Coordinates of C-alpha atoms and ligand atoms in Angstrom, one line a residue:
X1 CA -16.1 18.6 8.2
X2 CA -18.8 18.5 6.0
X3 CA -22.1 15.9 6.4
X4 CA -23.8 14.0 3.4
X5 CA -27.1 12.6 2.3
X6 CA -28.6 10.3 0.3
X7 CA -30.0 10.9 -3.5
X8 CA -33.1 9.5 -4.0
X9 CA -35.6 10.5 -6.5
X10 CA -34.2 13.7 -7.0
X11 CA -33.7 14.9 -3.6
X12 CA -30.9 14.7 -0.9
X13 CA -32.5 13.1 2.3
X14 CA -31.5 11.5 5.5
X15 CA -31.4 7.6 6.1
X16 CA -34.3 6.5 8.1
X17 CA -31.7 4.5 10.3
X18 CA -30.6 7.7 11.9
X19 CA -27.0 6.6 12.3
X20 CA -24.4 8.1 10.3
X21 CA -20.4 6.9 9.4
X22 CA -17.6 8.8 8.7
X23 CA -14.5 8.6 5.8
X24 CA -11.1 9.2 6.7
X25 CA -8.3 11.0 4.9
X26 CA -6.3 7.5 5.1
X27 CA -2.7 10.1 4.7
X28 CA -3.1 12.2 7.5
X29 CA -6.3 10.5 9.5
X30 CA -8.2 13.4 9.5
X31 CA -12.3 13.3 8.9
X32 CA -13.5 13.9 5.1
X33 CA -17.0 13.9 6.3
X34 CA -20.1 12.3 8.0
X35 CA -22.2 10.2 5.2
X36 CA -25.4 8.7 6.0
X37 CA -25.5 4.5 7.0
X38 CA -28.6 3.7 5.0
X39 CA -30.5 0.8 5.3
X40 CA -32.8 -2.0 3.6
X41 CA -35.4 0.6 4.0
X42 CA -33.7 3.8 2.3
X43 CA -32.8 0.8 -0.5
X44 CA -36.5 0.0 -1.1
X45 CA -37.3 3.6 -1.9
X46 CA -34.3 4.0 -4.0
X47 CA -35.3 1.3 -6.0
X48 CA -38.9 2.3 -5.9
X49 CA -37.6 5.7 -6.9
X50 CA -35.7 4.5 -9.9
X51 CA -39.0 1.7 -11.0
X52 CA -41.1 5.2 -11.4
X53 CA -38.6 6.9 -13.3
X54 CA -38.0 3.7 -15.7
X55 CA -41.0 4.0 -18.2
X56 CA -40.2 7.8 -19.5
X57 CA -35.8 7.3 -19.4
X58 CA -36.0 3.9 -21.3
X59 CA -38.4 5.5 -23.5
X60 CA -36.0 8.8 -24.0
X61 CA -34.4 8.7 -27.4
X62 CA -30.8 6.7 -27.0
X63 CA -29.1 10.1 -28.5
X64 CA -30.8 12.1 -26.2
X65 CA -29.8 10.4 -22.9
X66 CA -26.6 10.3 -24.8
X67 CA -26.4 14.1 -24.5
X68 CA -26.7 14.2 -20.9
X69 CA -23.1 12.1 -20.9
X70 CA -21.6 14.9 -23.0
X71 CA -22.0 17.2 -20.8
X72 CA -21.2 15.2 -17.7
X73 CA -17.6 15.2 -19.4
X74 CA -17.8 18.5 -20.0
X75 CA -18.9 19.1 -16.3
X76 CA -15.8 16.5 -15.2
X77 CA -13.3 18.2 -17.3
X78 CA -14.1 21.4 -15.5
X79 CA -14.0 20.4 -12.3
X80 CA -10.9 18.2 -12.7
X81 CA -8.7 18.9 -10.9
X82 CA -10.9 19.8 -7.5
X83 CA -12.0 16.1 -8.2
X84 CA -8.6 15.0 -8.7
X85 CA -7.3 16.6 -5.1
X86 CA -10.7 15.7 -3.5
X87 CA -10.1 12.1 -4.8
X88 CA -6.4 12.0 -3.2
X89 CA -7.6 13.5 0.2
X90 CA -10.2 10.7 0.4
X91 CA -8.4 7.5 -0.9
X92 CA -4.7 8.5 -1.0
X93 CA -3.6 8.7 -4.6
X94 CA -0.5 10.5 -5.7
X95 CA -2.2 13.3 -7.9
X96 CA -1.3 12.8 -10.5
X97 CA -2.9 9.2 -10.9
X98 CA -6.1 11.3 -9.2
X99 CA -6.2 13.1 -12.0
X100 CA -5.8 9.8 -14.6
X101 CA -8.8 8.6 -12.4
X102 CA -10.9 11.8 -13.2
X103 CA -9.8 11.8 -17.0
X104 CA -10.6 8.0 -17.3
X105 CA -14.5 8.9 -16.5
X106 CA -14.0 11.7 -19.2
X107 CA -12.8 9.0 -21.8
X108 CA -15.5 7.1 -20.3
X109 CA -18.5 9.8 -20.8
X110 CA -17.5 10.3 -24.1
X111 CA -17.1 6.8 -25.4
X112 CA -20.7 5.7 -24.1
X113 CA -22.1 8.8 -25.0
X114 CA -21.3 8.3 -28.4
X115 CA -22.9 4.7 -28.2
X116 CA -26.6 6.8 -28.4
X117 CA -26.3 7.3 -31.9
X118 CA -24.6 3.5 -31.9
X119 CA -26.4 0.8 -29.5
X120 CA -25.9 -1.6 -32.8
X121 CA -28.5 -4.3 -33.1
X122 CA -27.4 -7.6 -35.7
X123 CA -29.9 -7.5 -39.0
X124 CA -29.7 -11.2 -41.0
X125 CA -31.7 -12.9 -43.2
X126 CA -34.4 -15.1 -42.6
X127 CA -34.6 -18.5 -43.6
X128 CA -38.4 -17.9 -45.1
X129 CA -39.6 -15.2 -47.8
X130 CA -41.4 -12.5 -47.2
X131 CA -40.2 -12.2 -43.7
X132 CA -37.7 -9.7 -41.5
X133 CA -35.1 -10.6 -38.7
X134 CA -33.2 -8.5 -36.8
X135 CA -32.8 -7.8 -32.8
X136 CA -32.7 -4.7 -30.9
X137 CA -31.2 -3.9 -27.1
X138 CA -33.4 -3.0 -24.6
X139 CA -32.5 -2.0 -20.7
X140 CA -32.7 -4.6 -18.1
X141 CA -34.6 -2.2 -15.6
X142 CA -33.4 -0.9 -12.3
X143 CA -29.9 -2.2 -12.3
X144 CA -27.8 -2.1 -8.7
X145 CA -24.4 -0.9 -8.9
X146 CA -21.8 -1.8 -6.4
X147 CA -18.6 0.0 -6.2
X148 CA -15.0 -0.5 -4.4
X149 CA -12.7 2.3 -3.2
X150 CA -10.0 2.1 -5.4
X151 CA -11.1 4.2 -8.4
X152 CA -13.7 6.2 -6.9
X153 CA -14.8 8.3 -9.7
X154 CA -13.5 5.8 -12.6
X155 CA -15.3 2.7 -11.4
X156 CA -18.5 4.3 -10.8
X157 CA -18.6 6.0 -14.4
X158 CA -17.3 2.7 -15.9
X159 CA -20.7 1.3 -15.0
X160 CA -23.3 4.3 -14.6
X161 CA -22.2 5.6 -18.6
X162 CA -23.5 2.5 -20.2
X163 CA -26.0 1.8 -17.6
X164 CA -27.6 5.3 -18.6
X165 CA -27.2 5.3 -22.0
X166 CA -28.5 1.6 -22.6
X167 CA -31.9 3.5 -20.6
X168 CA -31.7 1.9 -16.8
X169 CA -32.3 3.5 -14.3
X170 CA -30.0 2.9 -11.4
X171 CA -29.5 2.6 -7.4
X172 CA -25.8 2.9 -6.8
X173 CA -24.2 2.1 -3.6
X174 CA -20.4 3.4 -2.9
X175 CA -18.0 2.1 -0.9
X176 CA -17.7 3.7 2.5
X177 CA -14.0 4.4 2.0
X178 CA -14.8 7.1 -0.8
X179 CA -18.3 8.2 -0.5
X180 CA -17.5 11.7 -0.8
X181 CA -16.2 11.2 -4.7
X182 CA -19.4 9.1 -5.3
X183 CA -21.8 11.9 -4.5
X184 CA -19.1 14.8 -6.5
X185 CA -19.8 12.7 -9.3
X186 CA -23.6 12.0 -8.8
X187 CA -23.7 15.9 -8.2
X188 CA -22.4 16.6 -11.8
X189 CA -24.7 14.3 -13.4
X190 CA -27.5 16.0 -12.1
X191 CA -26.2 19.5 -13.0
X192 CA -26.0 17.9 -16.4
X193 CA -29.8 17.1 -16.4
X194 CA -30.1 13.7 -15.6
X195 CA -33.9 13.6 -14.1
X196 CA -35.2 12.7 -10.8
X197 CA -35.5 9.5 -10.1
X198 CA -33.2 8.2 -12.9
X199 CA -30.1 7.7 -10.4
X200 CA -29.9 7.2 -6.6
X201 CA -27.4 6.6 -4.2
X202 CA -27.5 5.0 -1.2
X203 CA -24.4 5.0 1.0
X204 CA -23.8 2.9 3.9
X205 CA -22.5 -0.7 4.7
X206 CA -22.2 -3.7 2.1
X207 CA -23.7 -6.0 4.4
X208 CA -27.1 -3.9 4.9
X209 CA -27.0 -1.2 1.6
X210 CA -25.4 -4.0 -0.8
X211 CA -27.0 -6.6 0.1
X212 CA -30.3 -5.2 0.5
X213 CA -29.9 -4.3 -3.0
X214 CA -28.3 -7.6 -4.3
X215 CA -31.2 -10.0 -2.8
X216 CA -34.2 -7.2 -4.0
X217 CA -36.5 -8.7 -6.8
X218 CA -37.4 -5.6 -8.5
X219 CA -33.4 -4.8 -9.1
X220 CA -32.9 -7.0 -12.5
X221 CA -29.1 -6.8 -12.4
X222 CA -26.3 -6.5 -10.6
X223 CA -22.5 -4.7 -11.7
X224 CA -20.1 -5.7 -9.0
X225 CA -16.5 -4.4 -8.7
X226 CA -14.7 -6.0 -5.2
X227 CA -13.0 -8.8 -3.6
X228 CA -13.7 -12.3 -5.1
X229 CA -14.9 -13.1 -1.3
X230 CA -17.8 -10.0 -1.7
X231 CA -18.3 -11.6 -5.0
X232 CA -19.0 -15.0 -3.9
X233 CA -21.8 -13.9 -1.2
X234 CA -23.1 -11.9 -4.0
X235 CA -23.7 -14.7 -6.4
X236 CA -25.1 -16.7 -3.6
X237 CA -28.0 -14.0 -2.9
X238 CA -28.7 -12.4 -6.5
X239 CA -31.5 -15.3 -7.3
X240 CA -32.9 -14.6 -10.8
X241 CA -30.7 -11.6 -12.1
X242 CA -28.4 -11.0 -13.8
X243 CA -24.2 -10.6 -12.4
X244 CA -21.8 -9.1 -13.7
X245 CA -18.1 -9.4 -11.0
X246 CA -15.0 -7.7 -11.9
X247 CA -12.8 -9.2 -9.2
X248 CA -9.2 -9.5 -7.8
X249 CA -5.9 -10.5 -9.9
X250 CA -2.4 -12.0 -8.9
X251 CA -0.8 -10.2 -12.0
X252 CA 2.3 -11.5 -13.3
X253 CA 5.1 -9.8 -15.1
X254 CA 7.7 -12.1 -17.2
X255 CA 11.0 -11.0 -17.8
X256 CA 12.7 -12.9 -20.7
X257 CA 16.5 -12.8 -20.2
X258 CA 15.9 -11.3 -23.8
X259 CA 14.5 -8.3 -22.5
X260 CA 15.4 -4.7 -22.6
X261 CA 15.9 -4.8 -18.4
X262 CA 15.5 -1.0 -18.4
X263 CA 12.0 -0.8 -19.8
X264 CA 11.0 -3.7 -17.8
X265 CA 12.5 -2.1 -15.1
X266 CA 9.8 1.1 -15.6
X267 CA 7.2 -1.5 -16.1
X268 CA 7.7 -3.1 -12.8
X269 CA 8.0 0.0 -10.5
X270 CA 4.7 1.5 -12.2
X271 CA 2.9 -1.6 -12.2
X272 CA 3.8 -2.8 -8.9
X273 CA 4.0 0.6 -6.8
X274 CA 1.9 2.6 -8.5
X275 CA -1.6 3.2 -6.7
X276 CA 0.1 1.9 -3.6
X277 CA -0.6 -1.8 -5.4
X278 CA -4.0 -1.0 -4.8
X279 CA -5.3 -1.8 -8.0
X280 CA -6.8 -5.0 -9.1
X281 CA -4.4 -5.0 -12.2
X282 CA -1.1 -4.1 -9.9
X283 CA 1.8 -6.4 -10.6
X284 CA 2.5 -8.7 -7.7
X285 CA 4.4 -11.5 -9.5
X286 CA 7.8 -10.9 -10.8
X287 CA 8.4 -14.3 -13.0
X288 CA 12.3 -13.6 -14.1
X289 CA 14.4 -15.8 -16.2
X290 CA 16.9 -17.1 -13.7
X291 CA 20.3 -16.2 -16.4
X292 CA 19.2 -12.2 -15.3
X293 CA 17.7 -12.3 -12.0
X294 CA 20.3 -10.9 -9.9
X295 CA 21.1 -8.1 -12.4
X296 CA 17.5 -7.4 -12.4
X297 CA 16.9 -7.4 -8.5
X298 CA 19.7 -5.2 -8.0
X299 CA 18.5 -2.5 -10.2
X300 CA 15.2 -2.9 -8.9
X301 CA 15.8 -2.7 -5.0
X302 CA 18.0 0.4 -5.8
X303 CA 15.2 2.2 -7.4
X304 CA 12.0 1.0 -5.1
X305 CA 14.9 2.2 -2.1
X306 CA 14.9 5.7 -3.5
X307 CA 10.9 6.1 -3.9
X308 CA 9.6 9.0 -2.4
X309 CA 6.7 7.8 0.3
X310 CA 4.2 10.3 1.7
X311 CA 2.4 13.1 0.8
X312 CA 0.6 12.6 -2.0
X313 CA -0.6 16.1 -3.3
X314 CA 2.9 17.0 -3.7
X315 CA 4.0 16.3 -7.5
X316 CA 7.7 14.6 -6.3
X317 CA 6.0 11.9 -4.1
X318 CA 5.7 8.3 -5.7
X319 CA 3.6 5.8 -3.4
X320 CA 0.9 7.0 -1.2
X321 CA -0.8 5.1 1.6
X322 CA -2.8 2.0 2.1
X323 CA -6.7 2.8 2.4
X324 CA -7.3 2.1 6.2
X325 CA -5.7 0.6 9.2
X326 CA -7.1 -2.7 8.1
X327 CA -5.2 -2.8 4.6
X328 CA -2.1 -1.7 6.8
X329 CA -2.0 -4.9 8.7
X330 CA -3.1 -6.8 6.4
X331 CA -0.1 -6.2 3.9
X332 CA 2.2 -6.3 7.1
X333 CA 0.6 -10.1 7.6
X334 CA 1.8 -11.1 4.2
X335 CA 5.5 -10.0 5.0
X336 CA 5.5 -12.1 8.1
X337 CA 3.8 -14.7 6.3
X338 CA 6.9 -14.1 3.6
X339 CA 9.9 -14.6 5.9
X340 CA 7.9 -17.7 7.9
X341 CA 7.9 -19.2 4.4
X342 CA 11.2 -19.1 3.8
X343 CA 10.9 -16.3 1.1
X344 CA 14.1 -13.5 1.0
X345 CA 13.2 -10.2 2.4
X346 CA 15.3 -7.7 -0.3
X347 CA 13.7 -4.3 0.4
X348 CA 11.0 -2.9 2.3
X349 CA 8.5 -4.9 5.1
X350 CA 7.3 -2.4 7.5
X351 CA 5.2 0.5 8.2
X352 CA 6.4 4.3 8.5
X353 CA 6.2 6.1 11.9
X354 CA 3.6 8.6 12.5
X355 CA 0.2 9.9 11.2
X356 CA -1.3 7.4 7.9
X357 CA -1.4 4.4 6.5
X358 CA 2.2 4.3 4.8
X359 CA 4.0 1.0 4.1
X360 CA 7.6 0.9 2.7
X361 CA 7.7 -0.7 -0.9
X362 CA 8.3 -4.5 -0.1
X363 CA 10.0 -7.0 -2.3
X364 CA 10.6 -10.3 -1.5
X365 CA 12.8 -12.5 -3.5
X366 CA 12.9 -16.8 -4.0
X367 CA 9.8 -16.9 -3.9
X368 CA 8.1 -20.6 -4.3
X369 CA 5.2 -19.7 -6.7
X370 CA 3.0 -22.1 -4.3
X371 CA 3.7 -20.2 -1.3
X372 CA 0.9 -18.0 0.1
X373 CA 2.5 -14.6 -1.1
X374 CA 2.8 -16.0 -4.5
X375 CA -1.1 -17.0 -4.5
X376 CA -3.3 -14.7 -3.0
X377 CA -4.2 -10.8 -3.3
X378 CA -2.4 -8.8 -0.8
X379 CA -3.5 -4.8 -2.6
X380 CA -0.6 -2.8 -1.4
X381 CA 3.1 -1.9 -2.6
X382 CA 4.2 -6.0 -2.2
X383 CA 6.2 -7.4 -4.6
X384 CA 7.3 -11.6 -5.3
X385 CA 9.9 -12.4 -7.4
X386 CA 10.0 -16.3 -8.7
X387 CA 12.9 -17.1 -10.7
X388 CA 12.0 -19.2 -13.6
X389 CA 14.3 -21.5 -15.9
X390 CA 12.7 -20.8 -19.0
X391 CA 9.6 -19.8 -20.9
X392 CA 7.6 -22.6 -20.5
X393 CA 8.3 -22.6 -16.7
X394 CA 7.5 -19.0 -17.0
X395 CA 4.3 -19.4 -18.4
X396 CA 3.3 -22.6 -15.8
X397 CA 4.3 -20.6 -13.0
X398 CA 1.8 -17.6 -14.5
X399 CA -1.2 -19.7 -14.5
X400 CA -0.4 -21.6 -11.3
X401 CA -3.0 -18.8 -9.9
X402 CA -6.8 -18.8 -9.1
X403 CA -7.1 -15.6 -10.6
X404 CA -6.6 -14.2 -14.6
X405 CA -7.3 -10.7 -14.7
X406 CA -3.5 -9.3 -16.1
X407 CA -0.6 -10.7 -17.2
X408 CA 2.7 -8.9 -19.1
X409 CA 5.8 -9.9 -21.0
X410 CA 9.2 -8.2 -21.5
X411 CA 10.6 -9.8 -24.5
X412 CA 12.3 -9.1 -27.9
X413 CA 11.9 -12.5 -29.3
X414 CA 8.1 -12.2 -31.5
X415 CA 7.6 -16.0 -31.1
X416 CA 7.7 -16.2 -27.0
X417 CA 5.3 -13.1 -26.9
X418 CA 2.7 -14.6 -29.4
X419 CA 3.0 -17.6 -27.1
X420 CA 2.9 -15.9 -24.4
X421 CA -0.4 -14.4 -26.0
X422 CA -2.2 -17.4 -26.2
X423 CA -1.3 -19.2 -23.0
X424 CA -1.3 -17.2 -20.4
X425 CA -4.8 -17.7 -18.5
X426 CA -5.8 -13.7 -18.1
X427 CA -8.3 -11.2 -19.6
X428 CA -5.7 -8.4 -20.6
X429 CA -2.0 -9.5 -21.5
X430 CA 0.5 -6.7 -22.2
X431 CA 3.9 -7.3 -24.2
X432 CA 6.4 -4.9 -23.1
X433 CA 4.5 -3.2 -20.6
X434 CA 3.2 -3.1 -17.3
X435 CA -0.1 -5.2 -16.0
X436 CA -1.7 -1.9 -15.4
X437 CA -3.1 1.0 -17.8
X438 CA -6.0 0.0 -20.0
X439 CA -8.2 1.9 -22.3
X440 CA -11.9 2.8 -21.7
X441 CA -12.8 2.1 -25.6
X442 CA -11.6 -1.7 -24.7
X443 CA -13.0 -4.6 -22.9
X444 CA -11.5 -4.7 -19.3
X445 CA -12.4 -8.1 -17.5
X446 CA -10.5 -11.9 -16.0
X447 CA -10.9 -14.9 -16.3
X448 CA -10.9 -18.1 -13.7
X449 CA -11.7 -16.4 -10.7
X450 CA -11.5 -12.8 -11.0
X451 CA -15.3 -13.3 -12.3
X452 CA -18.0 -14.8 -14.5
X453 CA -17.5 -14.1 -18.1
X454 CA -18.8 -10.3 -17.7
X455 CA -16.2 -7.3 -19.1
X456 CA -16.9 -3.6 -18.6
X457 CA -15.6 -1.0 -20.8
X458 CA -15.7 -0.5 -24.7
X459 CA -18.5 -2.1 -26.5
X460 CA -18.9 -4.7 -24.1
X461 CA -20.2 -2.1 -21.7
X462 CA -22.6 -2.0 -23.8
X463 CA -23.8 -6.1 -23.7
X464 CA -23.1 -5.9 -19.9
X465 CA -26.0 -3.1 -19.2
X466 CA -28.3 -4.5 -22.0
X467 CA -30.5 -7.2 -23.1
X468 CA -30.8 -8.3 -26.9
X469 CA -34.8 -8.4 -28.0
X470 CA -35.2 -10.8 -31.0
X471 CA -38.0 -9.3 -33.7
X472 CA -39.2 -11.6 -36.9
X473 CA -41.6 -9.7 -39.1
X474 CA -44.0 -11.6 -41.6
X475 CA -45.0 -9.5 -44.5
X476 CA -46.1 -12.7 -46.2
X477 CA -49.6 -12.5 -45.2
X478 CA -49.3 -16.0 -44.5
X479 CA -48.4 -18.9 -41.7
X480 CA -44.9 -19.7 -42.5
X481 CA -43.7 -22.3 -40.3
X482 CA -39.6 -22.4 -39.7
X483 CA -38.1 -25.2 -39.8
X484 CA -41.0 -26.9 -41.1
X485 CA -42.4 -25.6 -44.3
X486 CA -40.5 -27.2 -46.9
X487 CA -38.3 -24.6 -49.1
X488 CA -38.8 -24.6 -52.5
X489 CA -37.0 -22.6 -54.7
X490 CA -40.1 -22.4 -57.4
Ligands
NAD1 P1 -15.0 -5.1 -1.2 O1 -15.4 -6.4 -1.8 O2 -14.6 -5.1 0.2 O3 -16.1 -4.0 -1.4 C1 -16.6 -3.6 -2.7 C2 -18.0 -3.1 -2.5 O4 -18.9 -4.1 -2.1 C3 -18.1 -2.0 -1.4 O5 -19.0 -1.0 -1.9 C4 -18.6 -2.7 -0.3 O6 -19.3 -1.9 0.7 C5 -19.6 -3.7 -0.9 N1 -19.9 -4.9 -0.2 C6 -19.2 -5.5 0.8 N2 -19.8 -6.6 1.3 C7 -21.0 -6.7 0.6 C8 -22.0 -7.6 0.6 N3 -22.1 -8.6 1.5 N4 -23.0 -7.5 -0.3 C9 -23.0 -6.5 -1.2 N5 -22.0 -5.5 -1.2 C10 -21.0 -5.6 -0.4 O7 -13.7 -4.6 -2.1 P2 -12.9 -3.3 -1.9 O8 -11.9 -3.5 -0.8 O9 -13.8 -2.1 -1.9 O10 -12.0 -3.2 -3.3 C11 -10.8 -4.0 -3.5 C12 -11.1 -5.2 -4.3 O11 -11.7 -4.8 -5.5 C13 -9.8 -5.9 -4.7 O12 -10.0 -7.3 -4.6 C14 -9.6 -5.5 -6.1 O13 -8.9 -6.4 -6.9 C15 -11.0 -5.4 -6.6 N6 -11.2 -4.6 -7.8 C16 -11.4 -5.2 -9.0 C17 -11.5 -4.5 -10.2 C18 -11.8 -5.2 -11.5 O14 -12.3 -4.5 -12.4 N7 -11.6 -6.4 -11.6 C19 -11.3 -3.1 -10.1 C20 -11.0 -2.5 -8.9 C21 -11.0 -3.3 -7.7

């Protein structure tokens, strides 16, 4: 069992609280490590650390912070696949979706590396002669970054890429679940050069570490990734800065009675079982056009029956387990909650005897999309099926959500998947494939409530972890008043 520290300003140090937490293996409940609970007090000299550091990295050359990224990815492919079985021994991933999790922050290095020679600013004409207008980005400052579980090297290079590159500095707090990956990946970053100072990382609870960093004034802006209930007390304590929440999703699948049932059939088990359903993207609504829902459910029990459930390092294993005890009984909640509501158990619905956090793929059938299995985020390997009469049902059912983060359509007819397109209330909608699997050179965000308007990824990264400076040059060596000097064309 190995211990931890903290990273701040270039050095690996102890909490001043003295207390220390530990990470589980959540397959075989075994001890990963011990990891240091820090406090409001090892968050003020993280964020002290990274305000000294702030005046030389914003003023670093874009394409030369930008080179420091190419060699993290360089650094991650190396170490792949030690990441990639590190990753599954702390959070439970089958490997082979550890490994998508380390190439993603590959994809990810390289895209926002490139983005130093980039960092585009808009140049336009001004309305008066003799005069220049065009804006630049600039870094917000010390930005906080707050990161969930469920992609724990992903996540964290989704937002500390762009944050980098745009010239913040940064304090980043993990979640406790995977604090191990967190420090792998801050390790490589500093192996790749990054300077002191430039990133820390404080591990510990959100209550004291997150918050701490949320409610600080010298921390300009906040990148949140978490439940919509972390991200409402979040908002509620940021004050002046700016947020950016990437929350939770009720992701729906439509099946047409158009639609080739065998791919939607893949679509379904990956999206719905893959990660455990531990992904904010999983499928978790089945809406099926009633004229093929009992040829579809009974190709879809027989296949969730046969997946393999267990060790996840081996290559032949399918689902892996929940995160913790708590995620356990909290999916086993939703199947009671199922049958009270009058919902039809098909497959699934209970825990597995001995060592870990396993849960048998669950699908319940009849589903009433108002019930409470139908409506609210239940992160594990639970699936609702809700018959629909046809695609404007479909589509009512879909949005009948508080969430929008992604939505899918198996169909052959063009027309229902353009509509589909259109009205389906969701950041990301996929026609003929699952809910889950997005590329890093794209936008990845919800709407409604599964945030505030903010997307990650692609060039958006890039507006999330920057402001826009606006600059007007007169060369006209003389007031020129716009909006008021009258323009005359002799
Ligand atoms: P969580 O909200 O419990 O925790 C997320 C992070 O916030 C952790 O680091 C945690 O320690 C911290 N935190 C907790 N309380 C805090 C507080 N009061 N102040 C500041 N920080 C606090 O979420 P989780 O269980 O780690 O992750 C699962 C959730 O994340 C799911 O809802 C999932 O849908 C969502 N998620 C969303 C996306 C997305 O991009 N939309 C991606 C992955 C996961």
């Amino acid at each position: 069992m190995s211990a931890h520290k903290l990273f701040i300003s270039g050095k690996w140090v102890k909490s001043t609280s003295h207390q220390t937490f530990k990470s589980y293996n959540p397959a075989t409940e075994k001890i990963i490590g011990t990891f240091e609970a820090g406090n409001q007090k090892d968050v003020e000299k993280a964020v002290a650390a990274a305000q000294k550091s702030l005046p030389f990295w914003k003023n670093v050359p874009a394409p030369q912070r930008a080179k420091i990224l190419f060699r993290l990815a360089r650094l991650l492919e190396r170490d792949k696949e030690k990441l990639a079985r590190a990753l599954t021994e702390e959070m439970g991933k089958i490997i082979s979706e550890a490994r998508g999790d380390v190439q993603e922050a590959i994809d990810t290095a390289e895209y926002f590396a490139g983005e130093g020679r980039r960092l585009f600013g808009h140049t336009t004409p001004s309305e008066l002669r003799d005069k220049a207008a065009f804006t630049i980005r600039q870094p917000f400052g010390v930005v906080g970054l707050i990161a969930p579980w469920n992609f724990p090297i992903a996540i964290p290079a989704w937002k500390i890429c762009p944050a980098l590159v745009c010239g913040n500095t940064i304090v980043f707090k993990p979640s406790s679940d995977t604090p191990r990956s967190a420090i792998q990946f801050v390790q490589l970053l500093v192996e790749a050069g990054l300077p002191s100072g430039v990133l820390n990382l404080v591990t510990g609870t959100g209550k004291e570490v997150g918050l701490s960093l949320v409610k600080h004034p010298e921390v300009r802006m906040i990148s949140f990734t978490g439940s919509r209930e972390t991200g409402k007390t979040i908002v509620q304590n940021a004050g002046i800065k700016k947020v950016g929440l990437e929350l939770g999703g009720k992701n729906p699948i439509i099946i047409m009675d158009d639609a080739n049932l065998e791919l939607a059939l893949e679509g379904v088990l990956f999206g719905a079982f893959g990660t455990t359903g531990q992904r904010c993207t999983a499928t978790s609504r089945i809406i099926i056009h009633q004229k093929v829902q009992k040829k579809f459910e009974k190709r879809l029990v027989n296949r969730v029956r046969r997946l393999k459930v267990g060790n996840c390092l081996l290559s032949k294993t399918d689902v892996g387990p929940l995160i913790n005890q708590r995620a356990l009984e909290k999916v086993h909640s939703y199947t009671l909650l199922g049958k009270q509501q009058g919902a039809k158990l098909l497959c699934g619905g209970s825990s597995l005897k001995g060592k870990g956090f396993f849960y048998k793929p669950t699908v319940f059938t009849n589903v009433k999309s108002n019930m409470r299995i139908a409506q609210e985020e239940i992160f594990g390997p639970f699936l609702s099926i809700i018959p629909a009469k046809n695609f404007a049902h479909a589509i009512k059912i879909a949005n009948n959500v508080s969430y929008g983060l992604s939505a899918s359509i198996y169909t052959e007819n063009i027309s229902f998947a353009f509509k589909a397109i259109n009205e389906i209330e969701s950041g990301l909608v996929y026609v003929n494939s699952s809910t889950i699997g997005s590329e890093v050179h794209l936008p990845f965000g919800g709407i409604k409530g599964t945030g505030n308007g903010t997307r990650e990824a692609g060039i958006e990264g890039i507006n999330e972890f920057s402001e826009t400076k606006t600059i007007y040059i007169d060369y006209s060596d003389k007031l020129q008043k716009a909006q008021i000097d009258e323009f005359k064309l002799k």
